[in-house]
mmCIF file of C-alpha atoms in Angstrom:
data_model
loop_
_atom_site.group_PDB
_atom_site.id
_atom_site.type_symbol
_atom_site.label_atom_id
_atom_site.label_comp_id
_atom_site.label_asym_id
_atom_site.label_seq_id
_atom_site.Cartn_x
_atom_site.Cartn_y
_atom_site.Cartn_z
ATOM 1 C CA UNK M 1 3.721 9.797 3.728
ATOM 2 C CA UNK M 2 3.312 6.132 3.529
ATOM 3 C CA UNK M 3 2.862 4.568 -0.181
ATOM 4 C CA UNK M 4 1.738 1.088 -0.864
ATOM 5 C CA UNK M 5 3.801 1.068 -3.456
ATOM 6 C CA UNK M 6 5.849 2.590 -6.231
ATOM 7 C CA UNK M 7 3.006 3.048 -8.455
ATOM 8 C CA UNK M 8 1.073 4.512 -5.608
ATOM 9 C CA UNK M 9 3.500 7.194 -5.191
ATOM 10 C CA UNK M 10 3.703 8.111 -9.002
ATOM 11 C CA UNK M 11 0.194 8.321 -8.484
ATOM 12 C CA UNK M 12 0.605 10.517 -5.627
ATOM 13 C CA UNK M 13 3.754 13.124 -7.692
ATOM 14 C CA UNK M 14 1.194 13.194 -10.788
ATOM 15 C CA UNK M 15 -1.755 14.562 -8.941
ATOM 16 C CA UNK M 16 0.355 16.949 -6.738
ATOM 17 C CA UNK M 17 2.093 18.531 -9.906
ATOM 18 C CA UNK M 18 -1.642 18.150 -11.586
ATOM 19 C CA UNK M 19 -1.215 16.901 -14.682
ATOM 20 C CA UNK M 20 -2.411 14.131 -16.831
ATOM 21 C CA UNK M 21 -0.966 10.667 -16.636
ATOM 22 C CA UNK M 22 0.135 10.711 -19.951
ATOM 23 C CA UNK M 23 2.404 13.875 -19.888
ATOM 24 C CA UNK M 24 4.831 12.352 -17.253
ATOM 25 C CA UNK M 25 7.855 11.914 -19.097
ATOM 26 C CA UNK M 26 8.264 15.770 -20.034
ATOM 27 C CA UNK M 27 7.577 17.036 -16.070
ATOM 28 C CA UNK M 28 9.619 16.982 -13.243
ATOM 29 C CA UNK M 29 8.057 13.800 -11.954
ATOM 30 C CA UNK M 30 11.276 11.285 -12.502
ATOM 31 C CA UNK M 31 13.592 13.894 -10.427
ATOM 32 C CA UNK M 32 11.148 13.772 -8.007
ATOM 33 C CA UNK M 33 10.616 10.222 -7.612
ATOM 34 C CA UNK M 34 14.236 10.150 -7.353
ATOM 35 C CA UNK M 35 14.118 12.532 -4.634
ATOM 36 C CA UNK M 36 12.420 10.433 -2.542
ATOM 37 C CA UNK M 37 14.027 7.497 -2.783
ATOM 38 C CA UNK M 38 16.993 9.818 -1.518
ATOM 39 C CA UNK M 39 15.041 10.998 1.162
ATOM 40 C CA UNK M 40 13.383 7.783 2.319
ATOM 41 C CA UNK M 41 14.552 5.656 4.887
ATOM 42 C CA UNK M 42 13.458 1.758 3.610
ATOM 43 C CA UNK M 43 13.150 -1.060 5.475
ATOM 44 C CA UNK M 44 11.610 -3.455 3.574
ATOM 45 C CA UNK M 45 14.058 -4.707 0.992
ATOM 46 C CA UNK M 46 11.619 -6.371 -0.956
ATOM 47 C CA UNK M 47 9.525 -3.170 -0.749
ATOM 48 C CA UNK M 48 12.551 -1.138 -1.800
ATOM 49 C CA UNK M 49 13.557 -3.134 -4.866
ATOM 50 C CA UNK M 50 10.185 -2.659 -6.092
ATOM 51 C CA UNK M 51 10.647 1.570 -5.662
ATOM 52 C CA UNK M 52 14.083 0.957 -7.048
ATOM 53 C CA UNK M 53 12.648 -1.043 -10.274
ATOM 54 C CA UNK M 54 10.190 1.607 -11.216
ATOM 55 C CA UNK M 55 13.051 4.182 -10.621
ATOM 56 C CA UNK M 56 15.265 2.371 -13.150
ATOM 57 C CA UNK M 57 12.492 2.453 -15.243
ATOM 58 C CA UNK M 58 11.645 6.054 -15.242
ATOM 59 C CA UNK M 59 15.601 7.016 -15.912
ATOM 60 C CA UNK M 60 15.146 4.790 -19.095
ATOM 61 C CA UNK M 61 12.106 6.095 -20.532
ATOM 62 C CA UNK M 62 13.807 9.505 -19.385
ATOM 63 C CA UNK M 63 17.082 8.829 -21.398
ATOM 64 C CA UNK M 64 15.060 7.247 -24.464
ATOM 65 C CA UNK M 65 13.378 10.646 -24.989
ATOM 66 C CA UNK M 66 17.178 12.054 -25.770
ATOM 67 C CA UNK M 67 17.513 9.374 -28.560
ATOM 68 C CA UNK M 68 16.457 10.128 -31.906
ATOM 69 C CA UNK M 69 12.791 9.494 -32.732
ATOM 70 C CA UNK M 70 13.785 5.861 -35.412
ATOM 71 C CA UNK M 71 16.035 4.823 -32.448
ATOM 72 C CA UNK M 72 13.239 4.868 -30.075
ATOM 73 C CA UNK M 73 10.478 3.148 -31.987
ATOM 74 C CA UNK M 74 13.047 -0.130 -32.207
ATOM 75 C CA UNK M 75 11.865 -1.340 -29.343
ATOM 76 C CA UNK M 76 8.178 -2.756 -28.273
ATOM 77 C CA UNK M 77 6.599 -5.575 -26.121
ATOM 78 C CA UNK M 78 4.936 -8.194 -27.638
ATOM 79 C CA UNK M 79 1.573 -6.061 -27.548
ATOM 80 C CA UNK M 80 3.662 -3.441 -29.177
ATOM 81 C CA UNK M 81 3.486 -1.151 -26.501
ATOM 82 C CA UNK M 82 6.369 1.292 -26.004
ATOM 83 C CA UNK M 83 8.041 1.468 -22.339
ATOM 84 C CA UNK M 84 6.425 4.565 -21.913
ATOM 85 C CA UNK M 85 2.658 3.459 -23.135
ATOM 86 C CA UNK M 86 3.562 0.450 -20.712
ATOM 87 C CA UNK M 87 3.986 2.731 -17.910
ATOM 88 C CA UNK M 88 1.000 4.291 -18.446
ATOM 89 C CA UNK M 89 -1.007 1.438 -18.531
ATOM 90 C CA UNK M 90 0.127 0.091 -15.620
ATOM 91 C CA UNK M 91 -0.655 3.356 -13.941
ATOM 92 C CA UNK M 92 -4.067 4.261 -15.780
ATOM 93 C CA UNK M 93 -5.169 0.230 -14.206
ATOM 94 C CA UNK M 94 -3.697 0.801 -10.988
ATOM 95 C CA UNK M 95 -5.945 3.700 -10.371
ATOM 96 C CA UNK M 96 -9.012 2.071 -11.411
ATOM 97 C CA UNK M 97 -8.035 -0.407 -8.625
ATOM 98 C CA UNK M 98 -7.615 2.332 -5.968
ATOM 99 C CA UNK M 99 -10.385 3.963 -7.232
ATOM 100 C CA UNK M 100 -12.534 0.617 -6.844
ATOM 101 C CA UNK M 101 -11.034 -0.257 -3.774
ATOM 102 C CA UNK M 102 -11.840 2.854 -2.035
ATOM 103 C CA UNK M 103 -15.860 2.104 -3.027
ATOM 104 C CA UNK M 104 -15.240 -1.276 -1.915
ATOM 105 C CA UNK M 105 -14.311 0.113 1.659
ATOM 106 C CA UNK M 106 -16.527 2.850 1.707
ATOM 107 C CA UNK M 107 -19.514 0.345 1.269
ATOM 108 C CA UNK M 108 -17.494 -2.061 3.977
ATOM 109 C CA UNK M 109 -17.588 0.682 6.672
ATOM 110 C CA UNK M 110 -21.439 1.377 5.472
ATOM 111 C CA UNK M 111 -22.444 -2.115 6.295
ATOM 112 C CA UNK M 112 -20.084 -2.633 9.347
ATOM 113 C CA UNK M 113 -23.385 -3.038 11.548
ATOM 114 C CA UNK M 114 -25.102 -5.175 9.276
ATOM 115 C CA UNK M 115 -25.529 -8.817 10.466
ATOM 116 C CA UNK M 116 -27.732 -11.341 8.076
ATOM 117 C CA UNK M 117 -29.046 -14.532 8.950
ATOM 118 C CA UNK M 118 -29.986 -16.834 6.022
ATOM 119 C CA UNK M 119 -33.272 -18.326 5.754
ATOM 120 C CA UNK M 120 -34.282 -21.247 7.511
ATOM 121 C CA UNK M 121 -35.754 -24.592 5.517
ATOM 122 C CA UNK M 122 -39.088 -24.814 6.949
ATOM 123 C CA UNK M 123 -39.869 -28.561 6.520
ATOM 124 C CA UNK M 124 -43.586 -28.737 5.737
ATOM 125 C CA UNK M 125 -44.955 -31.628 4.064
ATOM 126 C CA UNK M 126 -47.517 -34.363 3.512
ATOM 127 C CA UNK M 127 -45.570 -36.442 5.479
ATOM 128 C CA UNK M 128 -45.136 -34.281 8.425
ATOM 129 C CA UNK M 129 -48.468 -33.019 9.985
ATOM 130 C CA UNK M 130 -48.586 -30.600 13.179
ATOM 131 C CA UNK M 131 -50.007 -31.722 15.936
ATOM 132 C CA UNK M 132 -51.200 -29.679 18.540
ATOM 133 C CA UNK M 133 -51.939 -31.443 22.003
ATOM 134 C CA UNK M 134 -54.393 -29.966 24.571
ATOM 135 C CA UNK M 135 -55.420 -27.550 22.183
ATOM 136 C CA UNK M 136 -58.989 -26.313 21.006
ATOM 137 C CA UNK M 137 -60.581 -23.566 19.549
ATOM 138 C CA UNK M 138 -61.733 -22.190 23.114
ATOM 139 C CA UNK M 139 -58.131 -21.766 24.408
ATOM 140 C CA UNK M 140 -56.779 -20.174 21.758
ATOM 141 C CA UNK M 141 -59.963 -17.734 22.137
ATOM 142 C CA UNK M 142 -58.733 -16.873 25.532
ATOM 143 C CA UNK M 143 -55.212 -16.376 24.888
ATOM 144 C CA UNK M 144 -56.341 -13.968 22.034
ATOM 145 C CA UNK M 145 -58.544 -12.290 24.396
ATOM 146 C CA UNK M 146 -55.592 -12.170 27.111
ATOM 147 C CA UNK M 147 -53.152 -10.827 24.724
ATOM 148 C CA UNK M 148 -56.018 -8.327 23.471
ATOM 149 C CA UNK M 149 -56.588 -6.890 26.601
ATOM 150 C CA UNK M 150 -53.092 -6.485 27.565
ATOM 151 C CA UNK M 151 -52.651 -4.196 24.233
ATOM 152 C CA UNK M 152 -55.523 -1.871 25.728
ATOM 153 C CA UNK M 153 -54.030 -1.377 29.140
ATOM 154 C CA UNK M 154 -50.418 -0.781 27.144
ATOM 155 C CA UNK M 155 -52.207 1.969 25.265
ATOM 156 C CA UNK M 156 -54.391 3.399 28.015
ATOM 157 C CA UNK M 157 -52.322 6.564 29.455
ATOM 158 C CA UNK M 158 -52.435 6.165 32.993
ATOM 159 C CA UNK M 159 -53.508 9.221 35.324
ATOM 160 C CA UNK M 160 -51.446 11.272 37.028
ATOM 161 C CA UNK M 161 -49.915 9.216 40.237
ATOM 162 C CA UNK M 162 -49.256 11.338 43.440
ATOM 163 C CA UNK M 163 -46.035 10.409 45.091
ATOM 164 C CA UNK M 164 -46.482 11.339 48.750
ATOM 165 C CA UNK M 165 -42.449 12.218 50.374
ATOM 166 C CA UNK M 166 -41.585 10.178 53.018
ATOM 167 C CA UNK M 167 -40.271 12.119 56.096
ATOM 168 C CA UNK M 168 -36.971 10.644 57.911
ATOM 169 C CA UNK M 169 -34.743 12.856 60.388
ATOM 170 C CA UNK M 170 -31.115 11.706 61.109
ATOM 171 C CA UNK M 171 -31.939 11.709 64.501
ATOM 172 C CA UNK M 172 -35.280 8.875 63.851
ATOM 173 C CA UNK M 173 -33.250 6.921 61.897
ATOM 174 C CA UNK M 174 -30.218 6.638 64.323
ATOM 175 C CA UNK M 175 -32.375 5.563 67.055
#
């Protein structure tokens, strides 16, 4: 399987093994994100330094949980988030994203066929009057009438047509 990314393939480990983002440190989820960077065949170096980063980083949080609980606390960010409490946010916001960008292209592929066309400025003012030449009350009666008339033959049925077969022999026809 393709992943976009190392994050999108921790993703992909936690839901296969089924458990909670949170309780990734104590599965089998580093060996197996290890296993397929064995496995996988990478191209892209700047796409592999970025599965080989999060790798590093999953062997670290994996060897801090064999140091002694004061050892470990020693060392925060500057939001005084652990490694491991970074991880998880990074992974709790990157599946918001996927989760929003799958709406987003569910509602793309919903309004694929959708064309708009913005309103146009109609330009009426005191300055601008219509004027209609060779115009009167009389011919717009008639086209009224015309178009009138036109709707009742539309919405008359007609009757039933007879089409009478013509008769042609190969023999007629070569002559």
């Amino acid at each position: 399987a393709n992943f976009e990314g190392p994050l999108d393939l921790l993703l992909h480990l936690i839901s296969k093994a089924k458990i909670e983002i949170q309780d990734i440190f104590v599965s089998q989820i580093t060996e197996q994100y290890l296993q397929y960077m064995e496995d996988c065949e990478l191209l892209d170096l700047e796409s592999a330094s970025d599965f080989l980063q999060m790798a590093a980083t999953l062997v670290y949080i994996k060897s801090r949980a064999l140091l002694p609980e004061k050892r470990r606390g020693e060392e925060v960010d500057e939001n005084g988030l652990t490694p491991e409490e970074q991880l998880v946010a990074r992974l709790n916001e990157y599946k918001r994203f996927k989760m929003v960008s799958e709406e987003l292209k569910e509602l793309e592929s919903r309004a694929r066929g959708s064309r708009y066309k913005l309103p146009e400025e109609i330009l009426a003012g005191a300055e601008q009057e219509t004027v209609f030449t060779n115009s009167s009350v009389d011919a717009l009666m008639a086209a009224y009438l015309k178009v009138l008339a036109k709707v009742k033959r539309l919405e008359q049925k007609p009757e039933s047509v007879v089409i009478y077969r013509d008769h042609f022999s190969v023999k007629k026809q070569m002559r």
